[in-house]
Coordinates of C-alpha atoms in Angstrom, one line a residue:
M1 CA 0.0 -0.1 0.2
L2 CA 1.0 3.5 -0.7
A3 CA 2.5 5.2 2.2
S4 CA 2.7 9.6 2.5
K5 CA 3.6 11.7 4.7
H6 CA 0.9 12.7 6.6
G7 CA 0.5 8.9 7.5
L8 CA -2.2 8.3 5.2
Q9 CA -1.9 4.8 3.0
L10 CA -3.9 3.9 0.2
P11 CA -6.8 1.5 1.0
P12 CA -8.6 -0.8 -1.4
L13 CA -10.5 0.0 -4.3
S14 CA -14.2 -0.2 -5.9
L15 CA -16.5 1.2 -7.7
Y16 CA -20.4 2.0 -6.8
V17 CA -22.3 2.6 -10.1
H18 CA -25.6 4.0 -10.2
I19 CA -29.1 3.5 -12.6
P20 CA -31.3 6.0 -11.2
W21 CA -34.8 4.6 -12.6
C22 CA -37.4 2.4 -11.8
V23 CA -40.7 0.6 -12.5
R24 CA -42.4 2.9 -9.4
K25 CA -41.2 4.4 -6.9
C26 CA -41.6 2.6 -3.4
P27 CA -43.4 4.9 0.0
Y28 CA -40.3 3.9 2.1
C29 CA -37.2 4.3 -1.2
D30 CA -35.4 7.5 0.1
F31 CA -32.4 6.7 -2.9
N32 CA -31.6 8.8 -5.9
S33 CA -34.8 6.7 -8.1
H34 CA -36.7 7.7 -10.7
Q35 CA -40.1 6.6 -12.3
A36 CA -38.9 4.6 -15.7
A37 CA -41.5 5.8 -18.7
R38 CA -43.3 3.4 -21.2
D39 CA -42.4 3.8 -24.6
H40 CA -44.5 3.8 -27.5
T41 CA -45.6 0.5 -27.8
D42 CA -45.9 0.4 -23.7
T43 CA -44.1 -3.9 -23.3
E44 CA -40.8 -1.9 -22.8
Y45 CA -39.2 1.3 -20.9
A46 CA -37.6 3.6 -22.3
L47 CA -34.5 4.6 -21.5
P48 CA -31.5 6.2 -22.9
Q49 CA -29.2 3.5 -21.9
A50 CA -27.2 4.4 -25.4
D51 CA -27.1 7.4 -23.1
Y52 CA -26.1 7.1 -20.3
V53 CA -23.1 4.4 -20.8
A54 CA -21.4 7.1 -22.7
Q55 CA -21.5 9.5 -19.4
L56 CA -20.6 6.5 -17.8
R57 CA -17.3 6.4 -19.0
L58 CA -17.3 10.0 -19.0
D59 CA -17.4 10.1 -15.1
L60 CA -15.0 7.2 -15.2
I61 CA -12.2 9.3 -17.0
S62 CA -12.8 12.4 -14.9
Q63 CA -12.0 10.9 -12.1
L64 CA -8.7 8.7 -13.0
S65 CA -6.1 11.1 -10.9
W66 CA -8.1 9.0 -7.9
V67 CA -7.7 5.5 -9.3
Q68 CA -3.4 5.8 -8.3
G69 CA -2.5 2.8 -9.5
R70 CA -5.3 0.4 -7.3
K71 CA -7.2 -2.2 -9.5
L72 CA -11.0 -2.1 -8.6
Q73 CA -11.5 -5.2 -6.4
S74 CA -15.5 -5.5 -6.5
I75 CA -18.1 -3.5 -8.9
F76 CA -21.9 -2.2 -7.3
F77 CA -24.9 -1.6 -9.5
G78 CA -27.8 -0.1 -7.4
G79 CA -30.4 2.4 -7.7
G80 CA -33.2 2.4 -9.3
T81 CA -33.5 -1.0 -10.8
P82 CA -30.3 -1.7 -12.5
S83 CA -32.0 -4.7 -14.4
L84 CA -33.7 -2.5 -16.6
F85 CA -30.8 -2.6 -17.4
S86 CA -30.2 -4.3 -20.8
P87 CA -26.8 -7.1 -20.3
E88 CA -25.3 -5.5 -23.7
A89 CA -25.3 -2.4 -21.6
I90 CA -24.3 -3.8 -18.9
G91 CA -21.7 -5.8 -20.5
Q92 CA -20.3 -2.6 -21.9
I93 CA -19.9 -0.6 -18.7
L94 CA -18.1 -3.4 -17.1
V95 CA -15.6 -3.9 -20.7
M96 CA -15.4 -0.2 -19.5
A97 CA -13.9 0.2 -16.2
E98 CA -11.8 -3.0 -17.4
E99 CA -10.3 -0.9 -19.4
L100 CA -10.3 2.0 -17.5
V101 CA -8.7 0.9 -14.9
G102 CA -8.5 -3.0 -14.6
F103 CA -10.1 -5.8 -12.9
S104 CA -8.0 -7.9 -9.4
E105 CA -8.6 -11.9 -10.3
S106 CA -11.2 -12.5 -8.2
I107 CA -13.6 -9.2 -8.4
E108 CA -17.4 -9.8 -7.1
I109 CA -19.8 -7.9 -9.4
T110 CA -23.5 -7.6 -7.5
L111 CA -26.2 -6.1 -10.0
E112 CA -29.3 -5.4 -7.8
A113 CA -32.2 -7.0 -9.6
N114 CA -36.3 -7.1 -8.7
P115 CA -38.2 -9.6 -9.3
G116 CA -40.3 -7.8 -11.2
T117 CA -37.7 -7.5 -13.8
F118 CA -36.8 -11.3 -13.9
E119 CA -36.2 -13.0 -17.0
Q120 CA -34.3 -15.9 -18.4
E121 CA -32.7 -14.4 -21.2
K122 CA -32.3 -11.8 -19.5
F123 CA -30.2 -12.7 -15.8
T124 CA -28.2 -15.8 -18.8
G125 CA -27.2 -12.1 -20.0
Y126 CA -26.0 -10.7 -17.0
R127 CA -24.0 -14.2 -15.7
A128 CA -21.9 -14.0 -19.5
A129 CA -21.6 -9.9 -19.1
G130 CA -19.8 -11.2 -15.8
V131 CA -22.0 -10.2 -13.1
N132 CA -20.9 -13.1 -10.8
R133 CA -23.7 -11.8 -8.1
L134 CA -27.0 -10.4 -7.7
S135 CA -28.2 -9.3 -5.2
I136 CA -32.8 -9.6 -5.7
G137 CA -34.6 -6.9 -3.9
V138 CA -37.6 -9.8 -2.4
Q139 CA -38.5 -6.7 1.0
S140 CA -40.8 -9.9 1.9
F141 CA -43.1 -13.1 0.8
S142 CA -46.3 -11.8 2.0
S143 CA -48.6 -10.1 -0.6
T144 CA -49.8 -7.9 2.2
Q145 CA -46.4 -6.6 2.8
L146 CA -45.8 -6.4 -0.8
H147 CA -49.1 -4.2 -1.2
N148 CA -48.0 -2.2 1.3
L149 CA -44.6 -1.5 0.5
G150 CA -45.7 -1.2 -3.6
R151 CA -44.0 -3.9 -5.0
I152 CA -44.8 -4.9 -8.2
H153 CA -44.0 -8.5 -7.3
S154 CA -45.8 -11.6 -5.2
G155 CA -43.6 -13.9 -3.5
E156 CA -44.3 -16.5 -6.2
E157 CA -42.2 -14.4 -8.9
A158 CA -39.7 -14.1 -5.7
S159 CA -39.2 -17.6 -5.2
R160 CA -39.5 -18.0 -8.7
A161 CA -36.5 -15.4 -9.7
L162 CA -34.5 -17.2 -7.7
D163 CA -34.9 -20.5 -9.4
M164 CA -34.0 -18.7 -12.5
A165 CA -31.4 -16.8 -11.7
R166 CA -29.0 -20.2 -10.3
R167 CA -30.3 -21.0 -14.2
A168 CA -28.9 -18.7 -15.4
G169 CA -25.3 -19.7 -13.6
F170 CA -25.3 -17.6 -10.0
D171 CA -23.9 -19.5 -7.4
N172 CA -23.6 -16.2 -4.8
I173 CA -27.0 -14.6 -4.4
N174 CA -28.0 -12.1 -1.9
L175 CA -31.5 -11.8 -0.9
D176 CA -33.1 -8.3 0.8
L177 CA -35.5 -8.8 3.2
M178 CA -37.1 -5.9 5.9
H179 CA -38.7 -6.8 9.1
G180 CA -40.8 -4.0 10.9
L181 CA -43.4 -3.9 8.3
P182 CA -46.5 -1.7 8.5
G183 CA -48.7 -4.3 11.1
Q184 CA -46.4 -6.9 11.2
T185 CA -46.2 -10.1 13.3
E186 CA -43.6 -11.3 14.8
A187 CA -44.8 -14.9 13.4
E188 CA -45.2 -12.8 10.2
A189 CA -41.8 -11.9 9.7
L190 CA -40.0 -15.2 11.3
E191 CA -42.2 -16.5 8.4
D192 CA -40.6 -14.4 5.9
L193 CA -37.0 -15.6 7.4
H194 CA -38.0 -19.1 6.6
R195 CA -39.5 -18.9 2.8
A196 CA -35.6 -16.9 2.5
V197 CA -33.7 -19.5 3.7
T198 CA -35.4 -22.4 1.9
L199 CA -33.9 -20.9 -1.3
A200 CA -30.7 -21.4 -0.1
P201 CA -29.4 -18.6 -1.1
E202 CA -25.6 -17.4 0.1
H203 CA -26.7 -14.3 1.8
I204 CA -29.2 -12.7 4.0
S205 CA -29.4 -8.8 4.0
W206 CA -32.2 -8.2 7.0
Y207 CA -33.0 -4.9 8.1
Q208 CA -35.4 -3.1 10.0
L209 CA -38.3 -0.7 7.7
T210 CA -37.2 3.0 8.3
I211 CA -39.7 5.9 7.8
E212 CA -37.0 8.3 5.8
P213 CA -37.6 12.6 5.4
N214 CA -39.2 12.9 1.5
T215 CA -41.0 9.4 1.2
A216 CA -44.4 8.8 1.3
F217 CA -44.7 7.0 4.9
Y218 CA -42.4 10.0 5.8
S219 CA -45.6 12.4 4.1
A220 CA -48.8 9.4 5.7
P221 CA -46.7 7.6 8.4
P222 CA -47.9 3.3 8.7
S223 CA -48.8 1.4 11.5
T224 CA -45.4 -0.3 12.5
P225 CA -44.6 -2.5 15.5
G226 CA -43.5 -1.3 18.7
S227 CA -39.7 -0.9 19.9
Q228 CA -40.2 -4.0 21.5
L229 CA -41.6 -6.5 19.6
I230 CA -38.7 -5.1 17.0
A231 CA -36.6 -6.1 19.6
S232 CA -38.5 -9.3 20.0
M233 CA -38.6 -10.0 16.0
Q234 CA -34.8 -9.1 15.6
S235 CA -33.6 -11.3 18.7
R236 CA -35.6 -14.6 17.4
G237 CA -34.4 -13.4 13.7
R238 CA -30.9 -13.9 14.6
D239 CA -31.1 -16.9 16.3
F240 CA -32.8 -18.6 13.3
L241 CA -30.6 -17.2 10.5
A242 CA -27.6 -18.7 13.1
S243 CA -29.1 -22.7 13.3
E244 CA -29.4 -22.3 9.7
G245 CA -25.4 -21.5 9.4
Y246 CA -25.9 -17.2 8.7
L247 CA -23.5 -15.3 10.6
R248 CA -24.0 -12.5 11.5
Y249 CA -21.3 -10.4 10.5
E250 CA -22.7 -6.3 10.1
V251 CA -25.7 -4.8 11.7
S252 CA -27.8 -6.3 8.7
A253 CA -26.1 -8.9 6.8
Y254 CA -25.6 -12.0 7.4
S255 CA -24.5 -15.3 4.9
G256 CA -22.2 -18.4 5.2
K257 CA -18.8 -18.7 6.4
G258 CA -16.8 -16.5 3.2
L259 CA -19.5 -15.2 1.7
E260 CA -19.6 -12.1 3.0
S261 CA -20.7 -9.0 0.4
R262 CA -16.9 -7.8 -0.5
H263 CA -17.8 -5.0 -2.2
N264 CA -19.6 -3.6 1.7
L265 CA -17.1 -4.8 3.5
N266 CA -14.4 -2.9 1.4
Y267 CA -17.2 0.1 2.6
W268 CA -17.7 -1.1 6.2
G269 CA -14.0 -1.3 5.9
F270 CA -12.9 2.5 5.5
G271 CA -12.1 1.8 1.5
D272 CA -11.6 4.4 -1.4
Y273 CA -14.6 3.8 -3.5
L274 CA -15.3 5.5 -6.8
G275 CA -18.5 6.8 -7.5
I276 CA -20.7 7.0 -11.4
G277 CA -23.9 7.9 -12.5
A278 CA -26.1 10.2 -11.7
G279 CA -26.0 10.9 -7.7
A280 CA -23.4 8.5 -6.8
H281 CA -21.4 9.0 -4.0
G282 CA -17.6 8.0 -3.5
K283 CA -14.8 8.0 -1.0
V284 CA -11.0 8.1 -2.3
T285 CA -8.2 9.2 -0.7
L286 CA -4.9 11.7 -1.8
P287 CA -1.8 10.4 0.5
E288 CA 0.4 13.0 -1.4
E289 CA -2.5 15.4 0.0
G290 CA -3.4 14.1 3.3
Q291 CA -6.7 14.9 2.6
I292 CA -9.7 12.1 2.2
L293 CA -12.8 12.9 0.1
R294 CA -15.9 12.8 -0.1
S295 CA -17.2 13.3 -3.7
R296 CA -21.4 13.3 -4.8
R297 CA -22.7 13.0 -8.9
T298 CA -25.8 15.4 -9.8
R299 CA -28.8 13.4 -8.7
T300 CA -31.6 14.1 -11.9
P301 CA -30.7 11.4 -14.3
R302 CA -31.4 15.1 -16.8
D303 CA -28.4 17.2 -15.2
Y304 CA -26.9 14.5 -15.5
L305 CA -27.0 13.4 -19.0
A306 CA -27.1 16.9 -20.1
I307 CA -23.3 16.7 -19.2
T308 CA -21.4 17.5 -23.1
P309 CA -18.2 15.8 -24.0
D310 CA -18.0 19.5 -25.4
T311 CA -18.9 21.2 -22.1
R312 CA -17.2 18.7 -19.8
A313 CA -14.0 20.8 -19.4
L314 CA -15.5 23.5 -18.2
L315 CA -18.4 21.7 -16.7
H316 CA -16.6 19.4 -14.8
R317 CA -15.9 21.2 -11.6
A318 CA -20.0 21.2 -11.5
L319 CA -19.9 17.5 -11.0
S320 CA -16.4 17.4 -9.3
E321 CA -14.6 20.1 -6.8
P322 CA -17.6 21.4 -5.5
H323 CA -19.7 18.1 -5.0
S324 CA -15.9 16.9 -3.3
D325 CA -15.4 17.8 -0.3
P326 CA -12.0 17.2 2.0
I327 CA -13.7 14.8 5.0
E328 CA -12.0 17.4 8.2
A329 CA -9.6 15.8 10.3
E330 CA -11.9 16.5 13.2
D331 CA -14.2 14.3 11.7
L332 CA -12.3 11.7 10.4
S333 CA -12.9 9.6 13.7
L334 CA -16.6 9.8 13.6
E335 CA -16.3 8.2 9.6
F336 CA -14.5 6.0 10.6
L337 CA -16.5 5.0 13.1
M338 CA -19.8 5.0 11.6
N339 CA -18.7 2.3 9.5
A340 CA -16.4 0.0 11.0
L341 CA -18.6 -0.4 14.0
R342 CA -21.1 -1.8 11.8
L343 CA -18.7 -5.0 11.6
V344 CA -20.1 -7.3 14.5
E345 CA -15.7 -8.1 14.6
G346 CA -14.6 -5.0 14.1
V347 CA -11.4 -4.0 12.6
P348 CA -7.8 -4.3 12.6
L349 CA -6.8 -1.6 15.5
D350 CA -4.2 -0.8 13.1
T351 CA -6.5 0.1 10.1
F352 CA -7.6 3.0 11.9
E353 CA -4.2 5.0 12.0
R354 CA -3.5 3.7 8.0
Y355 CA -6.6 5.2 6.6
T356 CA -7.3 8.1 8.9
G357 CA -3.4 9.1 8.8
L358 CA -4.8 9.8 12.4
P359 CA -3.0 8.2 16.4
I360 CA -5.6 5.4 18.0
E361 CA -5.2 8.2 20.9
V362 CA -7.7 9.6 19.0
L363 CA -10.2 7.0 19.8
Q364 CA -8.7 6.4 23.0
R365 CA -9.9 10.1 24.4
H366 CA -14.0 8.4 24.6
W367 CA -12.8 4.4 25.3
S368 CA -12.1 4.0 28.7
G369 CA -15.4 6.0 29.7
L370 CA -17.3 3.6 26.6
M371 CA -15.4 0.5 28.4
A372 CA -17.2 1.4 31.6
M373 CA -20.1 1.4 30.3
D374 CA -19.1 -2.5 28.5
L375 CA -19.9 -1.4 24.7
V376 CA -16.9 -1.2 23.4
Q377 CA -13.9 -4.1 23.6
P378 CA -10.0 -2.9 25.1
L379 CA -8.0 -1.4 22.2
E380 CA -5.9 -4.5 22.2
Q381 CA -6.5 -6.7 18.3
C382 CA -10.1 -4.6 16.5
I383 CA -12.1 -1.4 16.8
A384 CA -14.9 -3.4 17.6
A385 CA -18.2 -3.1 19.9
T386 CA -19.3 -6.0 22.5
A387 CA -22.5 -7.7 21.6
F388 CA -24.1 -5.7 24.5
G389 CA -22.6 -2.4 22.8
F390 CA -23.3 -3.6 18.9
D391 CA -27.3 -2.6 20.3
Y392 CA -26.5 0.6 21.0
L393 CA -23.6 2.0 18.2
D394 CA -25.8 5.3 17.8
E395 CA -24.9 6.2 21.7
I396 CA -21.0 4.8 20.9
L397 CA -21.2 7.0 18.2
Q398 CA -22.8 10.0 19.5
R399 CA -19.5 9.9 21.8
F400 CA -17.9 11.1 18.9
L401 CA -20.7 13.3 17.6
E402 CA -20.6 15.3 20.3
Q403 CA -16.4 16.1 19.8
A404 CA -16.6 16.7 16.4

């Protein structure tokens, strides 16, 4: 790893590709997603795939100085619904990324997909294009809950989607599930997990519904389970998943041993990632400047696509410099912990100094008090919460937020 006079070292590098269109905006979704329009036949979606792929290329080219000799360890296509794009378009993006940056030998390439967009031929095409991991947005198998969540698929279609993915050649699949849904009972939450496990995915993301600003649910909040019922759901759900061989390695992520999401592990381990696409975010380390930057792209697809090759030199500042902000030294500890403490096993102790350039002493000033409350483990080999503290991460982070 490259080190600098500032003590910073380059972490691994990933790529996030944002595809901002979806079939329909879900009432709980606060991601940068936009409903796709139908074409004149009303059977396909009128997506500017060629123009968007060309713009992604220009976007990535504008960030190549941030690569600094690294190859991509992982790529994640998120959205929106990336599976609305054709296998040919996804393949073009992958060819472009390999050509401009380069791939590690064991690169993980994940594509998010919703069951309502599954077609056997299409998913065989994604696998042939180089996608080797699917993340399927099931959310629930209950017809009632799928209706409540504004989903466009049924529980049966979700099961068929995984079967089609297997027949397409995918042997690394994540299922997204939610709990704490409107009117959901504990038995219903556990039934969703039971049905998921029968499909034998390699990875399950099981996370609580939260009501976020700028969503339909925020404007008209549904009635959701109380905190005690949520806690019971989570406790019983974790026990069940563990009994089935799904080990919790992050706040809401469970997998078989060695099947953790490498892309997300890089996020939580304070690795770097380039973000391309409308509304995409990134985080990059510049050792020689002694800086860590957070970057973000313009949100609306229309504005993102309006930047042409002829105007990019003039408008480059609109895409990068005003939207690329150094993380201030006083905020680095909090930024690091917001990621690292999500991991059940935490991160190695020296990771903090290598990837922030800060001495471990800046954590120690708060650590003894947190240890006294049994919230964190001693700063010996790793930076991690205790089993008890893992349920109180907000309280741990508040200590550092007050000092930021």
